[in-house]
Tab-separated table of C-alpha atoms and ligand atoms in Angstrom:
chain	number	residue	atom	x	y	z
A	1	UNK	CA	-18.014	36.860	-19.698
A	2	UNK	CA	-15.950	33.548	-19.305
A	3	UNK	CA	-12.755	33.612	-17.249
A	4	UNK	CA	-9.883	31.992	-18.342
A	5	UNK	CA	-9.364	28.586	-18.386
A	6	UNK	CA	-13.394	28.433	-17.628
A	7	UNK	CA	-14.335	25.023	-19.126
A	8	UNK	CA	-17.643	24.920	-20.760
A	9	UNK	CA	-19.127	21.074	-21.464
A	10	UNK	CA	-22.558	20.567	-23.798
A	11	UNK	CA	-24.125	17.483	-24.348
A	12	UNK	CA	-20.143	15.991	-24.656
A	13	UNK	CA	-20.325	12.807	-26.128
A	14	UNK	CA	-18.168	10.039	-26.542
A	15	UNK	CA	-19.470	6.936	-28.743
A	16	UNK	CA	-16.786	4.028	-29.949
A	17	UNK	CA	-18.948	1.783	-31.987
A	18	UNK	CA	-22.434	1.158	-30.468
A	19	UNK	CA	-20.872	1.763	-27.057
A	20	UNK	CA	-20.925	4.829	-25.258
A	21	UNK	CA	-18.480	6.143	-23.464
A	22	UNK	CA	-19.105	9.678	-22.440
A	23	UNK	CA	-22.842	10.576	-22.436
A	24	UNK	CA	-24.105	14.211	-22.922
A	25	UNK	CA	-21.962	15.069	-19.911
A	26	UNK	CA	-22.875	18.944	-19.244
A	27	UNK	CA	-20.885	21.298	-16.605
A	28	UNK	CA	-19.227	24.140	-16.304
A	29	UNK	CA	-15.422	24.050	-14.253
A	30	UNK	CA	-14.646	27.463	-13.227
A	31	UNK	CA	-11.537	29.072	-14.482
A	32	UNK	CA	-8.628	29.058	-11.913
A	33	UNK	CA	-9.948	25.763	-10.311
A	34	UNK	CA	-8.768	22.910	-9.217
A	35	UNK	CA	-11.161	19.788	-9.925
A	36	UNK	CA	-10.842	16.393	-9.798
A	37	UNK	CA	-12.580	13.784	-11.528
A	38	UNK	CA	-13.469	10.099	-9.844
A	39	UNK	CA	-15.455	7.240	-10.489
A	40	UNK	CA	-14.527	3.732	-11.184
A	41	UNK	CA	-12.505	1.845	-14.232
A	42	UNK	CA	-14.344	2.337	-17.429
A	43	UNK	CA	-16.790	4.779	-16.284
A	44	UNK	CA	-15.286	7.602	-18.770
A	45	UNK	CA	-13.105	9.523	-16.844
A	46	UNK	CA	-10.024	9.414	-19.211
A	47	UNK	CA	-11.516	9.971	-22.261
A	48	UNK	CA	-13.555	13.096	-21.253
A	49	UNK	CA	-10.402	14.354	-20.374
A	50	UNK	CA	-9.106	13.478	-23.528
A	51	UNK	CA	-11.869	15.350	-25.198
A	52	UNK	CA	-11.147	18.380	-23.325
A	53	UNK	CA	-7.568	18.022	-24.552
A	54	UNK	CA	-8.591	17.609	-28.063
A	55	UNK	CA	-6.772	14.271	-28.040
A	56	UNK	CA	-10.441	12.662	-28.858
A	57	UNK	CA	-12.681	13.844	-30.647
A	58	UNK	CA	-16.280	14.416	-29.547
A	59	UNK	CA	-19.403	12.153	-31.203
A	60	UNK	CA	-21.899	15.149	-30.603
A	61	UNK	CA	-21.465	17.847	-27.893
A	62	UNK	CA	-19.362	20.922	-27.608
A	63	UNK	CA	-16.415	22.159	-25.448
A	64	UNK	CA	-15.490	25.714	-24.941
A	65	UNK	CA	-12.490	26.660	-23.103
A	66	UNK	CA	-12.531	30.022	-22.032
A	67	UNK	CA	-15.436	31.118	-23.951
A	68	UNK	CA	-13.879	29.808	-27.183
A	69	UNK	CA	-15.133	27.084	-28.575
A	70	UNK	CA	-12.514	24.298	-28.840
A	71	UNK	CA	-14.186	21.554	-30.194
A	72	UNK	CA	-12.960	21.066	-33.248
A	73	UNK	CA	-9.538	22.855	-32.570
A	74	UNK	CA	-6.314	20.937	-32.606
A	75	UNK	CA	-4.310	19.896	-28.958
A	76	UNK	CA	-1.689	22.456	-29.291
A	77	UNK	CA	-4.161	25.652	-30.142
A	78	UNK	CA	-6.679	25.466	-27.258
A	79	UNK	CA	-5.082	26.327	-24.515
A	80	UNK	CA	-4.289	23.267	-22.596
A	81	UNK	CA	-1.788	20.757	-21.589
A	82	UNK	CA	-2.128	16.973	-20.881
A	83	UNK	CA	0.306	15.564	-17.967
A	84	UNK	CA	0.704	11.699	-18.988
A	85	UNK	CA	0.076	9.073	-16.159
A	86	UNK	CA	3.871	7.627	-17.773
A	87	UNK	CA	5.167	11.248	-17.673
A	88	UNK	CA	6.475	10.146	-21.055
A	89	UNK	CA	9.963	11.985	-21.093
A	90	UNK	CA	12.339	11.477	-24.057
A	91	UNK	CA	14.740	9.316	-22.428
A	92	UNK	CA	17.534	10.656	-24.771
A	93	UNK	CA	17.130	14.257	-23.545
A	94	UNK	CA	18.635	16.021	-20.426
A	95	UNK	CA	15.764	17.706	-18.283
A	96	UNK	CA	16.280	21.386	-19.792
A	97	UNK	CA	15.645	19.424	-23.290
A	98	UNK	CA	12.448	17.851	-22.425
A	99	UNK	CA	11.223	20.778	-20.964
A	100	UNK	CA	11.746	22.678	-23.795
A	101	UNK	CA	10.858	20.451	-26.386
A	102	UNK	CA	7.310	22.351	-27.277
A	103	UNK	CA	9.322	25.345	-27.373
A	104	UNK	CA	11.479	23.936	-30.067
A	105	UNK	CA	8.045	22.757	-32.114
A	106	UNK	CA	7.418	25.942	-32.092
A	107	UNK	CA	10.338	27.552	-33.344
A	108	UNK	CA	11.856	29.202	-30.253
A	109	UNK	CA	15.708	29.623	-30.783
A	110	UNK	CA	17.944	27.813	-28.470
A	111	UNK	CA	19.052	30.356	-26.071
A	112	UNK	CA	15.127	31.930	-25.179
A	113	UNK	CA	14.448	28.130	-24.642
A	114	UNK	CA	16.945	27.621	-21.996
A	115	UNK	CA	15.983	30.612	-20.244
A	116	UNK	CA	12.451	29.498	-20.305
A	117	UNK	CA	13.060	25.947	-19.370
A	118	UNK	CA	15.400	26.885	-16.602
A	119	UNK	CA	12.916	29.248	-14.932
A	120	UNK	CA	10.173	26.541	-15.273
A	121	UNK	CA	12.615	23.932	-13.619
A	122	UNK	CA	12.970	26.117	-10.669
A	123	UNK	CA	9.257	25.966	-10.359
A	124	UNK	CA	9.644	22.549	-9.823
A	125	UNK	CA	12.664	22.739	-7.577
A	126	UNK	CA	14.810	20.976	-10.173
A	127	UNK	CA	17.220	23.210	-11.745
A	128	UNK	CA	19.833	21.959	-9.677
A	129	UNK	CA	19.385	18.589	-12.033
A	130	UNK	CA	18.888	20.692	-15.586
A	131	UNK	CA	21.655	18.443	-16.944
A	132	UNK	CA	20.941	15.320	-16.010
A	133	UNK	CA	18.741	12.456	-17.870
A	134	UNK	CA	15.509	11.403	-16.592
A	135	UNK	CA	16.901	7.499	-16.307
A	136	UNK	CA	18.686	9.593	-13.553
A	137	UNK	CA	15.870	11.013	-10.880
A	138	UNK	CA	13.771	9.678	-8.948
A	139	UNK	CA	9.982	8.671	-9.581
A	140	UNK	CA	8.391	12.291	-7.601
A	141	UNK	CA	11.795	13.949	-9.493
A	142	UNK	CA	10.318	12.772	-13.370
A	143	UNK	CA	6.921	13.611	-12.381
A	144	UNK	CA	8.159	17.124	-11.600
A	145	UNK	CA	9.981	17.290	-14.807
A	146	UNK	CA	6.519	16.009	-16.738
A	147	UNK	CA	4.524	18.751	-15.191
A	148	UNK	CA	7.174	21.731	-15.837
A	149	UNK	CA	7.163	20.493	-19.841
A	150	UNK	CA	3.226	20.430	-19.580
A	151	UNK	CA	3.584	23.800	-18.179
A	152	UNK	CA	5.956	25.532	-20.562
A	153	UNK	CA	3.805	26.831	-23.553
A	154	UNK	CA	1.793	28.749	-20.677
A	155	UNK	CA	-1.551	26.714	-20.695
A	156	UNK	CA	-4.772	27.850	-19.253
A	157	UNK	CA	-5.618	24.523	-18.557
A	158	UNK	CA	-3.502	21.933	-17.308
A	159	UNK	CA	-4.928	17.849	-17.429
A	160	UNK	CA	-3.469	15.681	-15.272
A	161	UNK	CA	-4.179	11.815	-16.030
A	162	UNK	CA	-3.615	10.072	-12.682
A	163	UNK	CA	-0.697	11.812	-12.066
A	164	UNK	CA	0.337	10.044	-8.787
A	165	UNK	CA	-0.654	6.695	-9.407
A	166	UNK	CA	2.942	5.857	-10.352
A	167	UNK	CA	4.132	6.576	-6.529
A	168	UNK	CA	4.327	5.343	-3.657
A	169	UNK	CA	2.085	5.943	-0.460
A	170	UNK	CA	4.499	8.249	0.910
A	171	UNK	CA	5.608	10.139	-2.102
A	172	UNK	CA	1.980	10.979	-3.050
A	173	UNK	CA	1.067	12.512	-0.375
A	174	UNK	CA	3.863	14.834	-0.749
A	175	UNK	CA	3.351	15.695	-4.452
A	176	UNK	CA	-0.260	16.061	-3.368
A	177	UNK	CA	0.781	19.176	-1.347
A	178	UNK	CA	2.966	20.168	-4.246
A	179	UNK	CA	0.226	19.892	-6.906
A	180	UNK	CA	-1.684	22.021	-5.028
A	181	UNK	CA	0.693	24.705	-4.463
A	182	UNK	CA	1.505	24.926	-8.244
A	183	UNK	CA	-2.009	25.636	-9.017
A	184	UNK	CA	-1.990	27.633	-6.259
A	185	UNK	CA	0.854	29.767	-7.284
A	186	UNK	CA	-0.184	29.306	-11.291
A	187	UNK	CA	-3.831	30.231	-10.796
A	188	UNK	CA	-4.492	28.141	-14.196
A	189	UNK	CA	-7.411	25.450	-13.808
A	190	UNK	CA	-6.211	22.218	-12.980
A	191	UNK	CA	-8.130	18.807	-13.864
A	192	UNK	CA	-6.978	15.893	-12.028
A	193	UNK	CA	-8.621	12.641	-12.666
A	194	UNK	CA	-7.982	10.039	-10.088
A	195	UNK	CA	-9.076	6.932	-8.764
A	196	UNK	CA	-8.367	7.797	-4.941
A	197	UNK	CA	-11.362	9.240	-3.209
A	198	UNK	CA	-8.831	11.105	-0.470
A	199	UNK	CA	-6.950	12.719	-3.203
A	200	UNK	CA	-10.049	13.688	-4.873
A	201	UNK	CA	-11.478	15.900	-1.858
A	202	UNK	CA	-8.031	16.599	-0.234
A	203	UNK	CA	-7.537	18.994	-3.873
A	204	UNK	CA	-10.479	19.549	-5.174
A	205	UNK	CA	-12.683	22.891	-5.471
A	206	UNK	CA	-15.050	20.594	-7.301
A	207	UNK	CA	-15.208	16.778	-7.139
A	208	UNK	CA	-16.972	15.716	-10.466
A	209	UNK	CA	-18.183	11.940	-9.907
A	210	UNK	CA	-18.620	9.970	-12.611
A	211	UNK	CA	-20.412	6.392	-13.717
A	212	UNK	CA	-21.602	4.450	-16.830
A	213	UNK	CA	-20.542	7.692	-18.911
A	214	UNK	CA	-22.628	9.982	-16.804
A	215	UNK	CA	-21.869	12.730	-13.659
A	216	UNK	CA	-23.684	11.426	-10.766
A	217	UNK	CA	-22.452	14.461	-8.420
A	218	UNK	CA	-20.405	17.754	-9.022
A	219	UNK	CA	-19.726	19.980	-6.235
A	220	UNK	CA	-16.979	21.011	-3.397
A	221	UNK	CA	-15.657	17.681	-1.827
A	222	UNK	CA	-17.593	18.725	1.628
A	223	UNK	CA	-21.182	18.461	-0.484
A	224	UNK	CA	-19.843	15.183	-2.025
A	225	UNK	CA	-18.660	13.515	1.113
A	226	UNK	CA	-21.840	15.104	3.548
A	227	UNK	CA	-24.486	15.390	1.152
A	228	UNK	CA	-24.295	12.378	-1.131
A	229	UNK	CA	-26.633	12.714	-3.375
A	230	UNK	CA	-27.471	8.879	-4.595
A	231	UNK	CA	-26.665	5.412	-3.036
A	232	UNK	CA	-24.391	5.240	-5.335
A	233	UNK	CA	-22.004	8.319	-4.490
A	234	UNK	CA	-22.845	7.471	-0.910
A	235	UNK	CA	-20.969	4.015	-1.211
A	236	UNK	CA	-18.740	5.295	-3.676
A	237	UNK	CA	-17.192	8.000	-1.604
A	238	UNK	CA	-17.003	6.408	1.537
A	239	UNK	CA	-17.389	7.184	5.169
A	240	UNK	CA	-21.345	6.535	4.947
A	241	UNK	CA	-23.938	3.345	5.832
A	242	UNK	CA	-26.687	3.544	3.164
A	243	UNK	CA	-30.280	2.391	5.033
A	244	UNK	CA	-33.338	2.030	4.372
A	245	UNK	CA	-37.271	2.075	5.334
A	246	UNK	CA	-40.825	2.453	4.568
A	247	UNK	CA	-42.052	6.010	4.683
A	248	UNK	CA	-44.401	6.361	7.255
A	249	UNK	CA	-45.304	9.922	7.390
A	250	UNK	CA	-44.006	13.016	5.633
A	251	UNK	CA	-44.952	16.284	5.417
A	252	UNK	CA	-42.388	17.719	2.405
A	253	UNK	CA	-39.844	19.260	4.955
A	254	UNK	CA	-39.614	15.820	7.275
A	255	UNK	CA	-39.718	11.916	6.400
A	256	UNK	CA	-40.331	9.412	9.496
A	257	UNK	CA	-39.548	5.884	7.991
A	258	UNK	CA	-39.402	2.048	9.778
A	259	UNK	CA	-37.017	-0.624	8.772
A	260	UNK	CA	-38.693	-3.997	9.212
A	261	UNK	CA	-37.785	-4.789	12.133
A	262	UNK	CA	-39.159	-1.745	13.684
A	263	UNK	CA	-36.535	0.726	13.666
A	264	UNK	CA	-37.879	4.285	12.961
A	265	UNK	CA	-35.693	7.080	11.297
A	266	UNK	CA	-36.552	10.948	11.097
A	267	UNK	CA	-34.569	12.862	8.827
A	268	UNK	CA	-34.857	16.431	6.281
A	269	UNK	CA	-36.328	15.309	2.981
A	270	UNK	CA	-34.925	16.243	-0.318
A	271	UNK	CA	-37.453	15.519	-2.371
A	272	UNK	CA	-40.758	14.278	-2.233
A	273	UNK	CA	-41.912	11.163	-1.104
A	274	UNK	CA	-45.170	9.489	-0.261
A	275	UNK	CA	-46.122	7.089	2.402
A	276	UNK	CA	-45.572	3.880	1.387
A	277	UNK	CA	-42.670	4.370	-0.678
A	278	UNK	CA	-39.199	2.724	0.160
A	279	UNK	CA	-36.512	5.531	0.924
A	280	UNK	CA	-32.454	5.476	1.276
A	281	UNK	CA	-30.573	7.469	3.697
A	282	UNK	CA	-26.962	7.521	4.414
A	283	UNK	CA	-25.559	7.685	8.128
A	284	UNK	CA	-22.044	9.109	8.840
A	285	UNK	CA	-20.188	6.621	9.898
A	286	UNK	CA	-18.033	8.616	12.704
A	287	UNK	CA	-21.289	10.092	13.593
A	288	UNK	CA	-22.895	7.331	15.099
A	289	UNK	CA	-22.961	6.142	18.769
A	290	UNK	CA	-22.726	2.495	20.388
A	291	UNK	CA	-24.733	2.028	23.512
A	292	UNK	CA	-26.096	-0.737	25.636
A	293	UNK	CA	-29.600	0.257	25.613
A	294	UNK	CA	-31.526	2.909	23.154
A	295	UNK	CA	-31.779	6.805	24.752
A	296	UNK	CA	-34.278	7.851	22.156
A	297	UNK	CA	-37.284	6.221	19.781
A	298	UNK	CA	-36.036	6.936	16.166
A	299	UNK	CA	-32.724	7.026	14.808
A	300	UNK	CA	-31.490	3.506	16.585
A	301	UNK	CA	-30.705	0.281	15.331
A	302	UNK	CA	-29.687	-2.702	16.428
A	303	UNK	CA	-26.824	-4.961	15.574
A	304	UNK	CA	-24.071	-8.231	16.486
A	305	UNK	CA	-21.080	-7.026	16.417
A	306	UNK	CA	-19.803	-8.903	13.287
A	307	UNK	CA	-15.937	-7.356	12.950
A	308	UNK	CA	-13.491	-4.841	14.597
A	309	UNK	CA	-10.597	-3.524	13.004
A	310	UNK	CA	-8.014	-1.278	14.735
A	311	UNK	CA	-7.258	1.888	12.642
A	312	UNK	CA	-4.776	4.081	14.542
A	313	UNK	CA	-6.839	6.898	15.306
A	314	UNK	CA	-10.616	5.476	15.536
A	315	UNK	CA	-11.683	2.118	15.806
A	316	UNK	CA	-13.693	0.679	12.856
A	317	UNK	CA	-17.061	-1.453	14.246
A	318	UNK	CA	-18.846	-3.527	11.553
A	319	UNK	CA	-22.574	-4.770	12.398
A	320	UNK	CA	-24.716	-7.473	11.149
A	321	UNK	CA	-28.231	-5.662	11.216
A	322	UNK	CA	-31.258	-6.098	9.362
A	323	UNK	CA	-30.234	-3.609	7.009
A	324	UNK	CA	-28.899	-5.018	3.392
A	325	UNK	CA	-26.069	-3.091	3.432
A	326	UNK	CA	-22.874	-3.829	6.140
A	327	UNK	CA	-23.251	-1.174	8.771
A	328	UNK	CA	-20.175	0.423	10.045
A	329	UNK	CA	-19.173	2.657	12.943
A	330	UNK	CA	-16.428	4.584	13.393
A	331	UNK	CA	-15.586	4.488	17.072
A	332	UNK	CA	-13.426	7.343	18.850
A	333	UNK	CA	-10.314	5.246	20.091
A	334	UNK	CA	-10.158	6.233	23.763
A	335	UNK	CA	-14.086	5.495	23.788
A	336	UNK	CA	-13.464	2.745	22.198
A	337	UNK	CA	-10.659	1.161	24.352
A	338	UNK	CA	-12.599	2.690	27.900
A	339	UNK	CA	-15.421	-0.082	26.520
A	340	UNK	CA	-14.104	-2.506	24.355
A	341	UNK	CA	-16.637	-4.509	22.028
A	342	UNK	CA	-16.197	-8.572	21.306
A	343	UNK	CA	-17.802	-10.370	18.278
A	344	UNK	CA	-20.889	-11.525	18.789
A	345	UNK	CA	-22.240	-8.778	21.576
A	346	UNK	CA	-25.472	-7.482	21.261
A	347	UNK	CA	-25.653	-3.861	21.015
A	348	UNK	CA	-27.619	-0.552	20.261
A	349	UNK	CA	-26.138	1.892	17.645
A	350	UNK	CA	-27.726	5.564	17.780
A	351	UNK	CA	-27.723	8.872	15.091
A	352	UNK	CA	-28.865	12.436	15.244
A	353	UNK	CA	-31.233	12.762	12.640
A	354	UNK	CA	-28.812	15.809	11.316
A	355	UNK	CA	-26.135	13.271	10.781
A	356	UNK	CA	-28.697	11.958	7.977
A	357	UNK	CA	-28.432	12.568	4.512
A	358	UNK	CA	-31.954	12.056	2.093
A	359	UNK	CA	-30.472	9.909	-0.811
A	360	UNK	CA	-31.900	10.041	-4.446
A	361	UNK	CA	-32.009	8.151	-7.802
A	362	UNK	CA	-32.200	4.908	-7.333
A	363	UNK	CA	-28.806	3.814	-8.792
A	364	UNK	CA	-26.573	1.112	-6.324
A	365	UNK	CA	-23.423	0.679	-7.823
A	366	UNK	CA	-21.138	0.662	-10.587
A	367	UNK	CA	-20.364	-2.744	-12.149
A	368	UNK	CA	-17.050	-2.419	-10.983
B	401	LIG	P1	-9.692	3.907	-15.936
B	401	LIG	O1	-9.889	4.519	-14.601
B	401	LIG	O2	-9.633	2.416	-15.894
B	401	LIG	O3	-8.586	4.534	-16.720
B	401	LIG	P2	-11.706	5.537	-17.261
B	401	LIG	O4	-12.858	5.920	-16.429
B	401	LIG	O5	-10.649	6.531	-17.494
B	401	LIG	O6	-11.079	4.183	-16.716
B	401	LIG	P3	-11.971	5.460	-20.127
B	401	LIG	O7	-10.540	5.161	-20.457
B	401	LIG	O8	-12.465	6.819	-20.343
B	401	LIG	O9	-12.310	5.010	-18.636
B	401	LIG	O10	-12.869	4.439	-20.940
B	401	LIG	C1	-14.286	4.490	-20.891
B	401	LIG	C2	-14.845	3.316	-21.670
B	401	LIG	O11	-14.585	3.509	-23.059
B	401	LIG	C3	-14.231	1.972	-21.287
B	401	LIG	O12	-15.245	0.998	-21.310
B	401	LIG	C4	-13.218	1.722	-22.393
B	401	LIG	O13	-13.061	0.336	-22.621
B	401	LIG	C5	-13.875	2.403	-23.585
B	401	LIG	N1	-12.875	2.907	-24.530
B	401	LIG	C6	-11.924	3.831	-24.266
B	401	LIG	N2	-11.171	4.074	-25.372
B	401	LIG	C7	-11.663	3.268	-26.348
B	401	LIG	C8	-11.339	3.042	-27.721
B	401	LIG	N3	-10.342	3.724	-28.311
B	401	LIG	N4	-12.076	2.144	-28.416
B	401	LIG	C9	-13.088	1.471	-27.835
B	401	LIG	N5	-13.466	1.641	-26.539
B	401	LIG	C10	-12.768	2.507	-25.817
């Protein structure tokens, strides 16, 4: 049995012209969820969610939304709502007017609309403002009043097209909170795409990560951040240095690889390998240790210091190693400051071989 507002995706594909956009995308969000989708420009985000809000139509695939199957349904039967990245409010209309607005499509007489839009501005901590104009709130005000009219008709699901990019640092964070005490309090799933990798695992249940069309990684942000599972989400997330060596030796449950010049790794495999073969791993960043000298015989590797940046509450270290990719360390500030590092010193940079993730595919980046 499907819960409501469970979101079903088969083979969902999006193709304008020869190009495609969306690529036999299959997952299931659970109903009642909160999930954000990330990846960068272009990579498909928007229109997926457009599909889902039957503002695009599919190429091939299927959607069902709450074990119904939408695909072919119109926007205002299946169940969900689409929050515009504009908000686009009638700018002619006081605030209990654009809330209601869907209620007057469908045919609800003035006074029940009131009531209803009233209520839903008190979600939103806006009644106070019912009769004012949207040319007359602030930015985090209109996006309040966009997401009580997406809320009216009652939807199951509710989309949300970057629905913070218009704001500034400060106000984000704070409808951040709010957004996810609404779904909180609603219970409804909520789909969030966004391009802002905090925002993505400060909400999320499930962090769908997208590229070229494709998911490269869905799970809860903790999997996606500590268990990348390709270079690509590795580099696209943040917070990890992607390596690499030679496998020396593995047995199935352990890899022990060497960089060229020397440097020897152990780390869990997640797949096989076979000696010989080149393997990526990804490092935590705040996991790793500066020393003068090596303490152990794997999990080391040497490095100029090439940058450091002050951050507030660590200290960011950048290395030039041997490794293709920059290598950076996130220092704890007070260790930091006891032993302060200059460009150009010499030093030794050391891991647990926990602190190492296995990375698959063999995908880098996104064009973008
Ligand atoms: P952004 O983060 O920049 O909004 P996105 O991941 O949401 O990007 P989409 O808007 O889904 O990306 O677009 C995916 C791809 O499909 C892009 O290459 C875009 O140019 C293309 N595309 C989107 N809509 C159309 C259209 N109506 N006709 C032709 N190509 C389109």
């Amino acid at each position: 049995m499907s819960k409501p507002g469970e979101i079903l995706l088969e083979k969902v594909t999006k193709k304008f012209g020869s190009f495609t956009a969306v690529d036999s995308v299959d997952q299931v969000i659970e109903g009642g969820s909160y999930c954000c989708m990330i990846g960068p420009s272009g990579c498909g985000k928007s229109t997926l969610l457009r599909m889902i809000a039957g503002h695009e139509t599919l190429s091939s695939g299927r959607i069902k939304i709450g074990g119904t199957d939408v695909t072919t349904m119109r926007t205002g039967e299946r169940g969900t709502a689409l929050m515009f990245q504009d908000y686009a409010l009638f700018p002619h209309l006081n605030l209990t007017n654009n809330v209601g607005f869907s209620l007057k499509i469908h045919g609800v007489n003035k006074a029940e609309r009131k009531e209803r839009s009233l209520e839903m501005l008190e979600r939103v901590q806006l009644a106070q403002f019912a009769d004012r104009m949207p040319s007359e709130l602030s930015g985090g005000q209109r996006q309040r009043v966009a997401l009580a009219r997406a809320l009216i008709m009652d939807p199951q699901v509710l989309l949300l097209d970057e629905p913070l990019s218009a704001l500034d640092e400060f106000l984000r964070l704070k409808m951040r909170v709010e957004l996810k005490r609404l779904q909180d309090d609603l219970g409804i799933t909520f789909i969030h795409v966004t391009h802002t990798q905090p925002e993505a695992i400060a909400l999320a249940d499930k962090v769908i990560v997208m590229d070229h069309g494709i998911i490269e990684q869905a799970a809860h942000p903790r999997v996606i951040y500590d268990e990348p599972h390709s270079p690509y989400i590795a580099r696209f997330m943040g917070g990890q240095n992607v390596l690499s060596g030679k496998v020396l030796q593995s047995d199935g449950q352990e890899i022990l690889a060497e960089s060229p010049d020397g440097s020897k790794f152990d780390f869990a495999a997640k797949g096989p390998v076979t000696e010989g073969d080149t393997v990526r791993f990804s490092v935590r960043r705040d996991k790793i240790h500066v020393v003068s000298a090596a303490r152990q015989d794997k999990n080391t590797l040497k490095g100029e210091v090439a940058n450091v940046e002050y951050q507030g509450t660590f200290v960011k270290v950048g290395l030039n190693t041997q490794q293709d990719d920059e290598f950076i360390i996130y220092m704890d500030d007070r260790a930091y400051f006891e032993n302060p590092l200059n460009v150009g010193d010499e030093v030794v940079s050391e891991w647990q071989a926990e602190d190492v993730c296995h990375l698959l595919g063999d995908n880098n980046s996104s064009g973008d």
